[in-house]
XYZ file of C-alpha atoms in Angstrom:
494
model
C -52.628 2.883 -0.113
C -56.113 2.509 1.032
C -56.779 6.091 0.341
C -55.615 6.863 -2.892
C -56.735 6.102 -6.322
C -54.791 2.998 -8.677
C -54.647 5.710 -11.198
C -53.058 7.722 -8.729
C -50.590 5.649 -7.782
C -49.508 4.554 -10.779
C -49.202 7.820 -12.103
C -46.850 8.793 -9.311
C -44.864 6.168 -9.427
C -44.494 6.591 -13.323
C -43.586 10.063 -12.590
C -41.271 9.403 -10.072
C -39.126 6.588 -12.149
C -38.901 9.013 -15.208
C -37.533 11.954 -13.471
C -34.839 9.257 -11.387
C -34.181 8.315 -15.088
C -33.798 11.619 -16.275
C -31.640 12.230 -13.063
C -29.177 9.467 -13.400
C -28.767 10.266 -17.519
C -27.783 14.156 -16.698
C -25.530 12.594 -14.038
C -23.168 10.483 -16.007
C -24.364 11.437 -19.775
C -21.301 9.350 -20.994
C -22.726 6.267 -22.943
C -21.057 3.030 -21.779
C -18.877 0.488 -23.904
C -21.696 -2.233 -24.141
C -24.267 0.492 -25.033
C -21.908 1.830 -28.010
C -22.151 -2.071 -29.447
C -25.860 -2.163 -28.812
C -25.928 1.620 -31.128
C -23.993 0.114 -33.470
C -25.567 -3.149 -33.576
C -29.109 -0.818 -34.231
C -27.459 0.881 -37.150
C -26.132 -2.054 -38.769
C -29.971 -3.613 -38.565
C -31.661 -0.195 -39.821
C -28.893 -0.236 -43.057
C -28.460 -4.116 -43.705
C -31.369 -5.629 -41.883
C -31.780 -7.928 -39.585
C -29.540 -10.572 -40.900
C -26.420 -8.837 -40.932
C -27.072 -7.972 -37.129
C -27.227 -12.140 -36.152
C -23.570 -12.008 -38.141
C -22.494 -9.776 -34.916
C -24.644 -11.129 -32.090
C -27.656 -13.475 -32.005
C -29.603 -11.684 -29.242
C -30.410 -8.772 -31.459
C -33.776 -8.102 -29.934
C -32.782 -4.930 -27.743
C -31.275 -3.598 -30.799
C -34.102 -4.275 -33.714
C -36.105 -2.129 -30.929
C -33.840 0.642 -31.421
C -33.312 0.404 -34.734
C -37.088 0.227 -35.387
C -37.919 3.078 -33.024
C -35.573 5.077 -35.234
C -37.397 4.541 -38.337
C -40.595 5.327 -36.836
C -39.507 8.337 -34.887
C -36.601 9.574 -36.764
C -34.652 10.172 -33.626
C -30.893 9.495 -33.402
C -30.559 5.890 -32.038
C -29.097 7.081 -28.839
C -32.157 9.137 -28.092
C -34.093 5.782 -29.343
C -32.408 3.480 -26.673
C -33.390 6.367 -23.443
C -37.078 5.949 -24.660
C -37.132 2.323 -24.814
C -34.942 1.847 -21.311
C -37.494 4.415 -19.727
C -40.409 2.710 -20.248
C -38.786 -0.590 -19.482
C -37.345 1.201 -15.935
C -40.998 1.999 -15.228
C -42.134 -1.412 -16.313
C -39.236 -2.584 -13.954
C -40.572 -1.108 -10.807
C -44.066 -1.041 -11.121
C -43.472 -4.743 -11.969
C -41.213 -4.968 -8.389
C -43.999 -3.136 -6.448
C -46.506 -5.241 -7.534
C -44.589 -8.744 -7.044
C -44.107 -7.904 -3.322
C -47.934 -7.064 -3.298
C -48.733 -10.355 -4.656
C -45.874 -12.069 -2.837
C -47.099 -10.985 0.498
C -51.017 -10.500 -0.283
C -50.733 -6.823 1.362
C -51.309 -3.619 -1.105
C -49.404 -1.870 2.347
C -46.714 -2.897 0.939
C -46.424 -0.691 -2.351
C -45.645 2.672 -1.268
C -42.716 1.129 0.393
C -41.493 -1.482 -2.084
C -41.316 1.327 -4.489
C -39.791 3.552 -2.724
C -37.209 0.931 -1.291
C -36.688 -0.224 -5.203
C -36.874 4.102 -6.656
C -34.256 5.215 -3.858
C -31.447 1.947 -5.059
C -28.277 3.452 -6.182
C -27.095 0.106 -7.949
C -30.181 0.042 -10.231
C -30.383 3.740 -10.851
C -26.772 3.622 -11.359
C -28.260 0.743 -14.736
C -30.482 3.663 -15.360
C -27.912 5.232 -16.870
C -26.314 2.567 -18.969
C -27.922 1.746 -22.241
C -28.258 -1.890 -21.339
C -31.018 -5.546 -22.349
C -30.639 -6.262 -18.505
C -33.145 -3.779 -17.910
C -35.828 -5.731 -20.289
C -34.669 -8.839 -18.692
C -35.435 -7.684 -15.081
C -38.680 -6.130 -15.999
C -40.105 -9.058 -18.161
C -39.010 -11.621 -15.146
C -40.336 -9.612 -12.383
C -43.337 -9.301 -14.709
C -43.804 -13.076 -15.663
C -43.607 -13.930 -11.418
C -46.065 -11.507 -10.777
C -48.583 -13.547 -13.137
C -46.936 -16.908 -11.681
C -48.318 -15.478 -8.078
C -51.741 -14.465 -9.772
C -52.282 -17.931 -11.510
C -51.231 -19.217 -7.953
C -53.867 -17.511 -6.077
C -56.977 -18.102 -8.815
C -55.447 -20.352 -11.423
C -56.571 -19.177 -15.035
C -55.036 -20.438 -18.566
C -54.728 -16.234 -18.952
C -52.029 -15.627 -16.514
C -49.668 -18.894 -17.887
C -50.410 -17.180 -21.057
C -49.285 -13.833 -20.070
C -46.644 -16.186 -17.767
C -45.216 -17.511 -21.124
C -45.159 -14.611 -23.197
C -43.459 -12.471 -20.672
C -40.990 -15.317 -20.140
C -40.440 -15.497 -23.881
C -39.713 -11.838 -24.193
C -37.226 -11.891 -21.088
C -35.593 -14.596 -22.718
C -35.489 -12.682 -25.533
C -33.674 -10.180 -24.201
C -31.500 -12.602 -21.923
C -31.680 -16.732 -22.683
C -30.984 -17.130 -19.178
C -34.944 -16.501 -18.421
C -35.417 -19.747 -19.859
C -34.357 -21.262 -16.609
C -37.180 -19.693 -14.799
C -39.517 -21.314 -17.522
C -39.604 -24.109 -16.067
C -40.801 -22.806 -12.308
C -44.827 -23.981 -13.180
C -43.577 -27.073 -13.865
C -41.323 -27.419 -10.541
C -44.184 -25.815 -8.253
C -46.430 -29.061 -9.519
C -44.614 -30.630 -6.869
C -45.047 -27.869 -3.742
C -48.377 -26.328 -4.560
C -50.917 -27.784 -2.172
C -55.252 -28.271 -3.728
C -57.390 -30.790 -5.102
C -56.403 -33.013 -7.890
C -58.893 -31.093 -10.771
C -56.771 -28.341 -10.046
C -53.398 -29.541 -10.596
C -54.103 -31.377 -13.302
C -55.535 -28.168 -14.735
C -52.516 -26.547 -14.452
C -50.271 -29.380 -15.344
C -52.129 -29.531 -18.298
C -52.281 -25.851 -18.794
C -48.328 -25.606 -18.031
C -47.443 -28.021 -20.251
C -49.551 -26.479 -23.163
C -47.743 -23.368 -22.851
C -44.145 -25.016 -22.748
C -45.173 -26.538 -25.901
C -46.832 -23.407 -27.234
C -43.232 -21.860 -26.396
C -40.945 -24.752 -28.067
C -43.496 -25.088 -31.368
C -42.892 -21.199 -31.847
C -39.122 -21.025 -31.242
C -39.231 -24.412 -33.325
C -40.990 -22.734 -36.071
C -38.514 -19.780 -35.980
C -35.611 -21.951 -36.430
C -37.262 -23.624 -39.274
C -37.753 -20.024 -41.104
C -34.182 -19.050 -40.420
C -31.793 -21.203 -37.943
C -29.890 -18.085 -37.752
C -33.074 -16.300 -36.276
C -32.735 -18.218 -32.864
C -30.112 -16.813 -30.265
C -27.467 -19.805 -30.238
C -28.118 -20.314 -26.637
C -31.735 -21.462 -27.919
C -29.892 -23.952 -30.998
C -27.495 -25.155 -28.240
C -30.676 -26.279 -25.836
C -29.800 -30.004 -26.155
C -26.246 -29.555 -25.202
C -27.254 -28.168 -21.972
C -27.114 -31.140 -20.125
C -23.728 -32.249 -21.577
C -22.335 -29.238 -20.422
C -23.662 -29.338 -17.100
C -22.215 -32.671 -16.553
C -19.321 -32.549 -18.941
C -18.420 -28.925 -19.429
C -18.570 -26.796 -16.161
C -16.818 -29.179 -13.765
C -14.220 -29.464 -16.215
C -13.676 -25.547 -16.589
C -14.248 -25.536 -12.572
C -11.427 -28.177 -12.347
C -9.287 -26.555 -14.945
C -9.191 -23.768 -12.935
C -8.558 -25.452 -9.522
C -5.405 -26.725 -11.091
C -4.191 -23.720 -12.378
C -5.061 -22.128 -8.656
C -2.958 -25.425 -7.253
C -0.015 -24.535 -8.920
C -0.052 -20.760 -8.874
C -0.970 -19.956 -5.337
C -1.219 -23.044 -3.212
C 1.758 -24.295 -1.342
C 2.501 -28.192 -3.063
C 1.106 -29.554 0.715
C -2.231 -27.972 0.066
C -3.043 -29.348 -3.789
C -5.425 -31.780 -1.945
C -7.970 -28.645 -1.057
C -7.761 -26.729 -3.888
C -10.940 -27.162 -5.349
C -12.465 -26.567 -2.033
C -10.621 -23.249 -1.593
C -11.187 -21.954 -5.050
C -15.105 -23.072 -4.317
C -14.603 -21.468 -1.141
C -13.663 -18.008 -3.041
C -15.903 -18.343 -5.691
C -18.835 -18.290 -3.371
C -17.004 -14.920 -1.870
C -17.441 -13.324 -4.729
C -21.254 -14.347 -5.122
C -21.812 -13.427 -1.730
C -19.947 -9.807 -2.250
C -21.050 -9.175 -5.403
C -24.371 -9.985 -3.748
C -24.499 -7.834 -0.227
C -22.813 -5.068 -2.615
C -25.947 -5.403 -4.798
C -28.347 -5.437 -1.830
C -27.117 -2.554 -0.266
C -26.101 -1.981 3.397
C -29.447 -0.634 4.786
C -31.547 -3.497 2.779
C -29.302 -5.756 4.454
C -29.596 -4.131 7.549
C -33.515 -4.249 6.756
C -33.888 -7.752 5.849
C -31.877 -9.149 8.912
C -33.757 -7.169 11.316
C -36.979 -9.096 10.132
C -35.110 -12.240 9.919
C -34.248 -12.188 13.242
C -37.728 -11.287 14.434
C -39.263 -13.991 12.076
C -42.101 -11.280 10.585
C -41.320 -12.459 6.684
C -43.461 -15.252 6.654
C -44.808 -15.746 3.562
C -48.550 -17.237 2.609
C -48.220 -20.894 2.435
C -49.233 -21.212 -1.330
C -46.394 -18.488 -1.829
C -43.707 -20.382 -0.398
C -42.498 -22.791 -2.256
C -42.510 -20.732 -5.402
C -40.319 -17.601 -3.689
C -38.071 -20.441 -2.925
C -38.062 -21.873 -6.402
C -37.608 -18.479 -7.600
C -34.510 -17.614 -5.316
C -32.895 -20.983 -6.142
C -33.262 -20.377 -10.204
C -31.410 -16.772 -9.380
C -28.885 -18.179 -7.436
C -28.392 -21.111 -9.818
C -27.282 -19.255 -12.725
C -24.689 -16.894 -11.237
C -23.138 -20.194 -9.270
C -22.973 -22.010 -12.730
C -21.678 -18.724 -14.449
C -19.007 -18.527 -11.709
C -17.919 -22.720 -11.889
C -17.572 -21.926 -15.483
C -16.377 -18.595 -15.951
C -14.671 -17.803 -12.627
C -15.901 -14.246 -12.446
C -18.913 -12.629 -11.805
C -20.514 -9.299 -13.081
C -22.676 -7.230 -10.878
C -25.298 -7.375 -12.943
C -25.734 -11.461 -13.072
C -27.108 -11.504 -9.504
C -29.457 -8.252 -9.904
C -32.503 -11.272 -10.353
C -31.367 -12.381 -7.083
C -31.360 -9.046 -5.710
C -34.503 -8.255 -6.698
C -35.825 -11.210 -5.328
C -34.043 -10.517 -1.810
C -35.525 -6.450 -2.201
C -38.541 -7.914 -1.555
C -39.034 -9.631 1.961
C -36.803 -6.170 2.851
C -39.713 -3.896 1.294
C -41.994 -5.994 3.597
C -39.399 -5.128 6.840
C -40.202 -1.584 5.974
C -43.892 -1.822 5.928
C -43.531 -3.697 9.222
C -41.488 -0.886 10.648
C -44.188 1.673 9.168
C -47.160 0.228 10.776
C -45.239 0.070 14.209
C -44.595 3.847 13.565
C -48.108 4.590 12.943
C -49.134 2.556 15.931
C -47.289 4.581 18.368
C -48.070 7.884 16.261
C -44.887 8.734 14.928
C -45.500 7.839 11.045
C -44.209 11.786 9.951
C -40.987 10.922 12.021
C -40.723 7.630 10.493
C -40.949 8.905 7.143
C -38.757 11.490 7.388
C -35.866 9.149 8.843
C -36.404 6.349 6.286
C -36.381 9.204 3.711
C -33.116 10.694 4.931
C -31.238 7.332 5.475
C -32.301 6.255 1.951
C -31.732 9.570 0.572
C -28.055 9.412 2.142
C -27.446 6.026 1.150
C -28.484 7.135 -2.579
C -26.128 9.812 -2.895
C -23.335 7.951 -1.732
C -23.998 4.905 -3.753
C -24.108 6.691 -7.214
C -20.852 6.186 -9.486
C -19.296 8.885 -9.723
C -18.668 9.636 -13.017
C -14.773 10.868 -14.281
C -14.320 14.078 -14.355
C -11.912 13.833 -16.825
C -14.045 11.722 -19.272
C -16.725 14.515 -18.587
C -14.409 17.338 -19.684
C -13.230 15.563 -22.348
C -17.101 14.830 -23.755
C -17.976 18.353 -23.806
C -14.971 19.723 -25.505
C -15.878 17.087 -28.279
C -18.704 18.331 -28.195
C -18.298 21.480 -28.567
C -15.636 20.632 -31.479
C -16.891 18.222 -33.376
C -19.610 17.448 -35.676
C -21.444 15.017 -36.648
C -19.584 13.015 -39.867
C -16.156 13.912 -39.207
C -13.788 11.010 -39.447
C -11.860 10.312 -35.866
C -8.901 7.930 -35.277
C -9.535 6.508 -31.420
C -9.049 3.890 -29.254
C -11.527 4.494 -27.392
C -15.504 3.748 -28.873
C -17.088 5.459 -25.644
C -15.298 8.913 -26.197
C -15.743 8.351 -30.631
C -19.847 8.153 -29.298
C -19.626 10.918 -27.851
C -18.765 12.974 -31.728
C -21.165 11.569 -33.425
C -19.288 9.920 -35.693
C -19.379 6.896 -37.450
C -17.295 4.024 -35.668
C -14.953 1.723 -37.165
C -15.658 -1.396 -34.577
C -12.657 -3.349 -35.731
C -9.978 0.027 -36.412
C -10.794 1.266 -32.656
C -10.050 -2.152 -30.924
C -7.161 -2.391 -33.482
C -6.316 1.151 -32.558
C -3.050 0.394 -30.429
C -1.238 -2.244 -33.072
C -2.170 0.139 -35.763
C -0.314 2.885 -34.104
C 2.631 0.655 -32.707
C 2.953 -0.716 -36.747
C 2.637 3.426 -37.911
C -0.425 2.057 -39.966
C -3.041 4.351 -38.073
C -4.719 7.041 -40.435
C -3.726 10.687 -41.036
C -5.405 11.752 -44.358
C -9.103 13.126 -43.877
C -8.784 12.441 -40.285
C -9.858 15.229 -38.300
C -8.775 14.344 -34.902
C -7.197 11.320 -33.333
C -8.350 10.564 -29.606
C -6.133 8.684 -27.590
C -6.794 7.380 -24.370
C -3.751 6.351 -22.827
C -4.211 4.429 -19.543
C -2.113 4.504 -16.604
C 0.525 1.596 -17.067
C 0.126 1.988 -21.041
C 4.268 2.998 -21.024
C 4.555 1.345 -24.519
C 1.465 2.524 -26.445
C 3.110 6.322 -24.838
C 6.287 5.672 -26.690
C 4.840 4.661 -29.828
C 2.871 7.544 -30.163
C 6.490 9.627 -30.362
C 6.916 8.090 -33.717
C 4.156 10.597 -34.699
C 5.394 13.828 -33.384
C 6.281 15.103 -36.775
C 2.513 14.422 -38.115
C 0.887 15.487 -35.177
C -0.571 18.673 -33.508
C -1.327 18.240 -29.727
C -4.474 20.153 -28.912
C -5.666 19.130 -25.381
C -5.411 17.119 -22.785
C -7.512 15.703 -20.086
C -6.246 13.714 -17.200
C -6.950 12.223 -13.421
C -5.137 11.845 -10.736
C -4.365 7.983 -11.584
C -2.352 8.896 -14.266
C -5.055 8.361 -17.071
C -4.765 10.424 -20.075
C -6.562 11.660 -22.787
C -4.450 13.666 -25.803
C -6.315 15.204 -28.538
C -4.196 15.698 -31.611
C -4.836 17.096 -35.192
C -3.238 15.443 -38.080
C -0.908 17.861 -39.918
């Protein structure tokens, strides 16, 4: 890294995250079901404003981007949402390379992290999916890059940019709130002289209240304007206390008398615990990857991940906030989406990054750097291809034959809002998830309806036999099917 020009680099590595973008959009073009609602959500703000979007969802933010990059640029809102999840994907991983820089006070770490973090199937698998969590990510990684900064030379301009990157993360995802408070815990593992942490006490605890005056001023404006996990701030604690045990223990019953033989009641909220961190710790080393985890043990093992002292106690901080929330989230919820513990996997990404300089500079000791390179690059080229989703081929077929037989406007009857996206049509939120009771009550439209798209999946027997109620008022005119037994029927209204 010695050798080549910032400008350089970054330019590269901007390069190289837009064409992986571009890569994993032509790969599985097929929008997914959140990323119809965020569309629609975008359309609803450009026509009604921004109030009728809190009357859907009060985390509008990623949205009111769209929405307002359609009115500048007059592109169609899908195109909108690619432009803004680009530039946050590149935020996203120049933000990651430059953590582990910070995190391990070593610019030979760069090349590597980005790579490690460019060559991840799970998050270029994201890159696809119009999704906040990308915002999220890149605003946290962002705000702990200026945490490390204000650690190293503490200045009131990196808890500024701290808080306002914090902020915006939240914005997209409340949950960043948590890691608001890390200044505040590190008070208590930072090491220097007394002027200096009371500087940045007092510099902390200007910005929290910088933060809470705004939000406070917000809610004054409009309550409506603050996501409702903001207005519900001072229940927090009652629900940690009150709420979450009592869903854990709720659950533990229900496991008692479901699954557990009468003798075992006594452990059953140790064995559900005992599953529930299962799934954290799949959904986890699933996230991670096999050769990161092969990577980070390795160093772990050979104790090279050391960290610099003053770094220490706020990686740890910063790995217990991430691993907080998806425990809580699992206590209360009792299941866990991938993309809850993608913090904590970018977290864990890092001392692994650092493995592979470690590796490198052993390489380049012994003078084999060009076979080094050209193994990592196949294993992580391997592990890429084989970690992609694949997309369906039958949802592929059936999005080009749409598209080639649609147009935009025309009125479609689905149940399905992923496959209506695909037209171009407008979508009728509340008829598609109504879709299969309108059909089973013969209430589903024929007049001005130019095609109704039915997705019937496998074990649907009933929704099969209510659509031979219709035969008399319907045309068949394709098909599109896997080898699960999932259908798709096209039909045209007589």
């Amino acid at each position: 890294m010695s050798t080549v020009r910032p400008s350089l680099w970054h330019g590269l590595l901007l390069l190289a995250t837009l064409l992986l973008f571009a890569f994993a959009n032509l790969y599985n073009p097929l929008i997914n079901e959140d990323g119809v609602l965020y569309l629609l959500l975008a359309e609803r703000i450009g026509s009604e404003g921004l109030d009728a979007a809190f009357a859907l969802f009060d985390k509008p933010l990623y949205s009111a981007l769209i929405a307002a990059m359609h009115s500048l640029l007059g592109l169609p809102l899908r195109q909108c949402a690619r432009l803004i999840d680009a530039a946050l994907a590149c935020l996203l991983v120049a933000a990651f390379a430059e953590f582990c820089r910070l995190l391990y006070r070593d610019r030979s770490v760069l090349p590597w992290a980005a790579l490690l973090l460019l060559a991840h199937p799970r998050l270029n698998n994201y890159f696809a999916f119009v999704i906040r969590d990308l915002g999220y990510w890149a605003l946290l990684l962002s705000s702990f890059c200026l945490l490390l900064r204000d650690i190293a030379t503490p200045r009131v301009a990196y808890l500024l940019g701290w808080a306002l990157c914090t902020l915006l993360a939240a914005a997209f995802k409340p949950e960043a709130l948590l890691f608001g408070m890390l200044p505040l815990a590190l008070l208590g593992t930072q090491s220097g002289t007394f002027g200096a942490r009371g500087r940045r006490a007092l510099g902390t605890v200007a910005v929290v209240a910088a933060a809470m005056a705004l939000l406070t001023l917000i809610g004054v404006a409009n309550p409506q304007h603050l996501p409702e996990t903001v207005r519900e701030l001072p229940d927090v604690p009652q629900r940690l206390v009150h709420e979450i045990p009592a869903a854990f223990n709720a659950a533990a019953e229900r496991y008692a008398s479901l699954v557990l033989d009468p003798y075992s009641r006594d452990v059953a909220a140790l064995s559900l615990a005992g599953g529930l961190l299962s799934i954290l710790l799949v959904k986890t080393l699933n996230n991670i990857g096999i050769i990161s985890f092969l990577l980070l043990g390795y160093a772990l093992r050979r104790g090279e991940l050391r960290l610099p002292g003053a770094n220490r106690g706020a990686f740890a901080l910063m790995i217990g906030c991430a691993l907080l929330l998806p425990v809580l989230f699992l206590c209360y919820r009792q299941f866990l989406d991938s993309r809850y513990v993608m913090p904590l996997c970018l977290l864990l990404l890092a001392p692994t990054a650092r493995s592979l300089q470690l590796l490198a500079a052993r390489a380049a000791a012994t003078g084999r750097t060009r076979l080094f390179v050209a193994v990592v690059l196949v294993v992580l080229g391997t592990d890429f291809a084989l970690g992609l989703n694949k997309p369906k081929p039958y949802l592929l077929e059936c999005s080009e034959w749409l598209r080639q037989n649609t147009t935009t406007g025309m009125r479609i009857f689905s149940n399905d809002k992923q496959l209506i996206a695909q037209t171009g049509s407008p979508i009728d939120l509340q008829q598609v998830q109504g879709a299969a009771q309108l059909i089973a009550d013969r209430h589903a439209p024929l007049e001005d309806v130019a095609y109704w798209i039915i997705h019937i999946k496998r074990g649907q027997q009933q929704l099969v036999d209510d659509l031979l109620e219709y035969e008399d008022f319907l045309t068949p005119v394709q098909r599109f099917e896997n080898e699960r037994g999932d259908l798709i029927v096209i039909y045209r209204p007589l």
